[in-house]
Short mmCIF file of C-alpha atoms in Angstrom, two decimals:
data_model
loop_
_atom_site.label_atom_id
_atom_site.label_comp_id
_atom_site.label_asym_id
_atom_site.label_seq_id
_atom_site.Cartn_x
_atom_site.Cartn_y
_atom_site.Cartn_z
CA UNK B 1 50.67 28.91 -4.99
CA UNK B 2 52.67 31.62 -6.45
CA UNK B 3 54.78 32.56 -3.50
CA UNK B 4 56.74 31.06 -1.46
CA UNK B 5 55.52 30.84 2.34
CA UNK B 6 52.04 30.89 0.67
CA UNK B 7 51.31 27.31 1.56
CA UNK B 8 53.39 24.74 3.05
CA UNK B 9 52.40 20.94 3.24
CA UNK B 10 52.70 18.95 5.99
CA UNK B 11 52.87 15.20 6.68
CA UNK B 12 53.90 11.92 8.87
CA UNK B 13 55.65 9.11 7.18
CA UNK B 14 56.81 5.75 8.78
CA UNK B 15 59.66 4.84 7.15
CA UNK B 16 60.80 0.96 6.00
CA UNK B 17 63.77 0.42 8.40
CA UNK B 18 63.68 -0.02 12.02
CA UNK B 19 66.05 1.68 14.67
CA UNK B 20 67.30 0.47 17.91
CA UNK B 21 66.77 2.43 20.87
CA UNK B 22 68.50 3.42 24.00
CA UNK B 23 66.83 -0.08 25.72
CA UNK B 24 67.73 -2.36 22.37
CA UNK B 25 64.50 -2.61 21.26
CA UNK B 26 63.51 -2.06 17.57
CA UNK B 27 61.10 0.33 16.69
CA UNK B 28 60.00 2.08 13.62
CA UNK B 29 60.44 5.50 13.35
CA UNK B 30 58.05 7.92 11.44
CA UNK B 31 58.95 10.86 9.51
CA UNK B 32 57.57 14.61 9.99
CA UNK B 33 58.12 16.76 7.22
CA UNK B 34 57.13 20.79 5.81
CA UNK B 35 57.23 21.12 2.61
CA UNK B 36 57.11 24.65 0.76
CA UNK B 37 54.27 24.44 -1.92
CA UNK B 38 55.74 27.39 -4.26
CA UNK B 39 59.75 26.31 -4.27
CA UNK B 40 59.16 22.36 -3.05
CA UNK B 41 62.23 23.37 -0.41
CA UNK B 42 62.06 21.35 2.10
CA UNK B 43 61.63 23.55 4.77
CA UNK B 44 62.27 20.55 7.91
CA UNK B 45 61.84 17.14 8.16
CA UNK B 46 62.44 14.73 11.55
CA UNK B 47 62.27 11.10 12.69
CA UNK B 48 60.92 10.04 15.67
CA UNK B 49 59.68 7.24 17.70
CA UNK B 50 55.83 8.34 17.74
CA UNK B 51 54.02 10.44 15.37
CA UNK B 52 51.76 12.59 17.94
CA UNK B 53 50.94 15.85 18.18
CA UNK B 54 54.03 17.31 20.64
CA UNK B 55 55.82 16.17 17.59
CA UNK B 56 54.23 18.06 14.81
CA UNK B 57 54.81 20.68 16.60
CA UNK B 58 57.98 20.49 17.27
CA UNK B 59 58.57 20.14 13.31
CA UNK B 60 56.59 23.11 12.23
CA UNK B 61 58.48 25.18 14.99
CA UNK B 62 61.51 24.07 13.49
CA UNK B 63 60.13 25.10 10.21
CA UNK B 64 59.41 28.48 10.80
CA UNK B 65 62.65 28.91 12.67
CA UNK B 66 64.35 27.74 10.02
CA UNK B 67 62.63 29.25 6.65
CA UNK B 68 59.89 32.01 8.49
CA UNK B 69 56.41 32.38 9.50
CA UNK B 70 53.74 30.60 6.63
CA UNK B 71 50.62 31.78 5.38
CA UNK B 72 48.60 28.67 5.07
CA UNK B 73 49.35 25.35 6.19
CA UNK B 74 47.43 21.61 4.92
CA UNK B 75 47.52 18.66 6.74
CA UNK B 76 45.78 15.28 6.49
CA UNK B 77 42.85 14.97 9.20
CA UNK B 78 45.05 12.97 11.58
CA UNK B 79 45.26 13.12 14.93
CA UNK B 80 48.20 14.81 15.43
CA UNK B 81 47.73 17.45 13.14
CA UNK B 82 43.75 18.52 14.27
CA UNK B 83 45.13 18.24 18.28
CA UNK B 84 43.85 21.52 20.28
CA UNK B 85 47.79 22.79 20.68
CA UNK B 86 48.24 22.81 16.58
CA UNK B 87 45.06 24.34 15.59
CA UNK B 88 45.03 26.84 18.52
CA UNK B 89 48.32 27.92 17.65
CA UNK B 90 47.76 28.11 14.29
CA UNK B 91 45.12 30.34 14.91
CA UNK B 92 47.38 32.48 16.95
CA UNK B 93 50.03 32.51 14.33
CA UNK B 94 47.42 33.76 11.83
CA UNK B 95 48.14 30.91 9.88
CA UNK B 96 44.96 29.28 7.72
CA UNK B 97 45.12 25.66 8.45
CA UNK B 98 43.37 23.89 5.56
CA UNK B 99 43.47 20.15 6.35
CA UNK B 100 42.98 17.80 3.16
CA UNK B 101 39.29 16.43 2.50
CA UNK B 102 38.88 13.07 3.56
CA UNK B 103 40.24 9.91 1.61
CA UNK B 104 41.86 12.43 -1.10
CA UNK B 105 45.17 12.15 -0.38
CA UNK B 106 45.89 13.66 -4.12
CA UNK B 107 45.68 17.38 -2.30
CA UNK B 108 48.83 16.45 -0.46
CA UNK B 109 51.07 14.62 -3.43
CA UNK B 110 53.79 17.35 -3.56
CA UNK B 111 54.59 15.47 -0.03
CA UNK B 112 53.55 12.12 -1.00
CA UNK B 113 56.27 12.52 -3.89
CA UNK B 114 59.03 13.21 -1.29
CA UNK B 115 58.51 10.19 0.25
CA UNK B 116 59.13 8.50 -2.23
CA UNK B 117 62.23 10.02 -2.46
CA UNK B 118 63.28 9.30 1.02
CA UNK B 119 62.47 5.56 1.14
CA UNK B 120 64.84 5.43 -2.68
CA UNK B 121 67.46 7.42 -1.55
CA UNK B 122 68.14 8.07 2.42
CA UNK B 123 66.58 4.72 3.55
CA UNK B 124 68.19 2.72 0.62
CA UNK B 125 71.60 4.18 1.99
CA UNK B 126 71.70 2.99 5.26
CA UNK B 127 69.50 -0.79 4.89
CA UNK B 128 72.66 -2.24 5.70
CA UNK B 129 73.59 -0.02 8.45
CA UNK B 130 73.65 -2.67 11.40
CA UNK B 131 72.71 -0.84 14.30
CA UNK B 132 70.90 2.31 12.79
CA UNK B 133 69.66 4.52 15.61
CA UNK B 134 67.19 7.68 15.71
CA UNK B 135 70.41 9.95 16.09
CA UNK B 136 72.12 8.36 13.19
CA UNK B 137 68.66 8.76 10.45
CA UNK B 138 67.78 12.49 11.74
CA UNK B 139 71.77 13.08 11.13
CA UNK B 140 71.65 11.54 7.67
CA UNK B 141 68.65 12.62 6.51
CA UNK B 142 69.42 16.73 7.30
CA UNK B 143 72.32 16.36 5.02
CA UNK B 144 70.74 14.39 2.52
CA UNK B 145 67.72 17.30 2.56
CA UNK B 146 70.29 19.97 2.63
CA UNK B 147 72.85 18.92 0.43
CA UNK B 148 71.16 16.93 -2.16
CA UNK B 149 66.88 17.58 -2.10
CA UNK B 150 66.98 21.09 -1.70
CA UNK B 151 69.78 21.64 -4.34
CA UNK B 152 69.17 19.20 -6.82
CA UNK B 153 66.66 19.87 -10.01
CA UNK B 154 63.26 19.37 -9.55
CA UNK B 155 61.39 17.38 -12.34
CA UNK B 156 58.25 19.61 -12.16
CA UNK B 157 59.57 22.91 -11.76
CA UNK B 158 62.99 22.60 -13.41
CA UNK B 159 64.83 24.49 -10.68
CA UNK B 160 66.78 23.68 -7.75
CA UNK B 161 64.00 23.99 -4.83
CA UNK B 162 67.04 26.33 -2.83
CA UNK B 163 67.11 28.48 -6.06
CA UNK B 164 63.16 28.27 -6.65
CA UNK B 165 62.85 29.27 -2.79
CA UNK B 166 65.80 32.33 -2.86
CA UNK B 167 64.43 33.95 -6.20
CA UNK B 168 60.62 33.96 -6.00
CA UNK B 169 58.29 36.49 -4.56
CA UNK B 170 57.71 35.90 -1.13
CA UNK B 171 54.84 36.49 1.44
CA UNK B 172 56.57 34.66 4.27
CA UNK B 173 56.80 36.56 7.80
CA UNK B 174 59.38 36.71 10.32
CA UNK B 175 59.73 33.77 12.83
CA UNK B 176 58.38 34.95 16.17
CA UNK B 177 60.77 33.76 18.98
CA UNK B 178 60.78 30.30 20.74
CA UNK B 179 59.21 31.40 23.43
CA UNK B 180 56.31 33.03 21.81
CA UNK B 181 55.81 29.85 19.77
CA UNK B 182 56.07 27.70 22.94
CA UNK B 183 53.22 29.82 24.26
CA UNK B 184 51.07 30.27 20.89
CA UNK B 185 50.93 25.89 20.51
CA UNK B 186 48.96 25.18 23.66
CA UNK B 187 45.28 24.30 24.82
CA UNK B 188 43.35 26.96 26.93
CA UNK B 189 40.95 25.37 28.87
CA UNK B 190 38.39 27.23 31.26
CA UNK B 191 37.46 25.57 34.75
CA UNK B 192 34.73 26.51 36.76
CA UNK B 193 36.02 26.86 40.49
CA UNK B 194 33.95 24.17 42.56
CA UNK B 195 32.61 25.03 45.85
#
């Protein structure tokens, strides 16, 4: 698109290493990331032990606390991104959720390419990190998003996604509160009152 906060892409990733949890087990974690389509900033990304849908949430809240309020967001047709909560509140954001067509994941490379990047880079880092723990990856990859995705060149738009994101025409919103976004992501359902 050519704004920013026109569409942002959206994703789960499980990542190569394995973490140890509070009870010693290992597990591994997956990835949740936003992407902005316009600057490529990367506008939140998160580990976590699951990928479900109280967790995409969670990430896109983030997201528009962080950056603002998108105008359309894509998806894959996953589970945790069609649940009632995200589509509902979508649809209470006025957000247009366009969700990829099936088996084309080529709609949502711009995301696909940061994983990449990732699994080279953050992952690669810490593979000899002995007892890596959720804390530990969501610690070092912020920085690593922060301080070296966002501000680094990017080979297809030849700007620093920061810069790309700061200097381009914008249709973005303001972020509505937490509360209104912990209200907005939830399932109404209607009950019929039994006799």
């Amino acid at each position: 698109t050519a704004y920013v906060h026109g569409l942002w892409h959206s994703d789960g990733h499980e990542g190569s290493l394995k973490v140890v949890t509070a009870k010693g087990e290992l597990c591994t974690p997956t990835l949740i990331a936003v992407l902005d389509d316009h600057s490529r900033l990367c506008c939140h990304a998160q580990w976590y032990l699951v990928e479900n849908s109280q967790h995409t949430v969670h990430t896109l809240c983030q997201a528009i606390q962080k950056r603002r309020l998108c105008r359309k967001y894509m998806s894959d047709l996953g589970k945790a991104f069609m649940a009632g909560e995200m589509t509902e509140g979508l649809l209470r954001l006025g957000v247009k959720h366009s969700p990829t067509l099936p088996y084309s994941p080529h709609q949502n490379a711009k995301i696909e390419n940061f994983w990449g990047q990732v699994e080279g880079r953050v992952l690669a880092m810490l593979e000899n990190c002995p007892e890596l723990t959720l804390e530990l990856l969501n610690r070092a990859t912020q920085a690593w998003v922060e301080m070296e995705y966002n501000r680094e060149e990017h080979g297809e738009t030849r700007q620093p996604p920061i810069e790309r994101f700061l200097s381009s025409p914008s249709v973005g919103r303001p972020s509505p509160s937490s509360e209104a976004l912990r209200m907005a992501f939830r399932v109404e359902v209607k009950r019929t009152q039994r006799r």
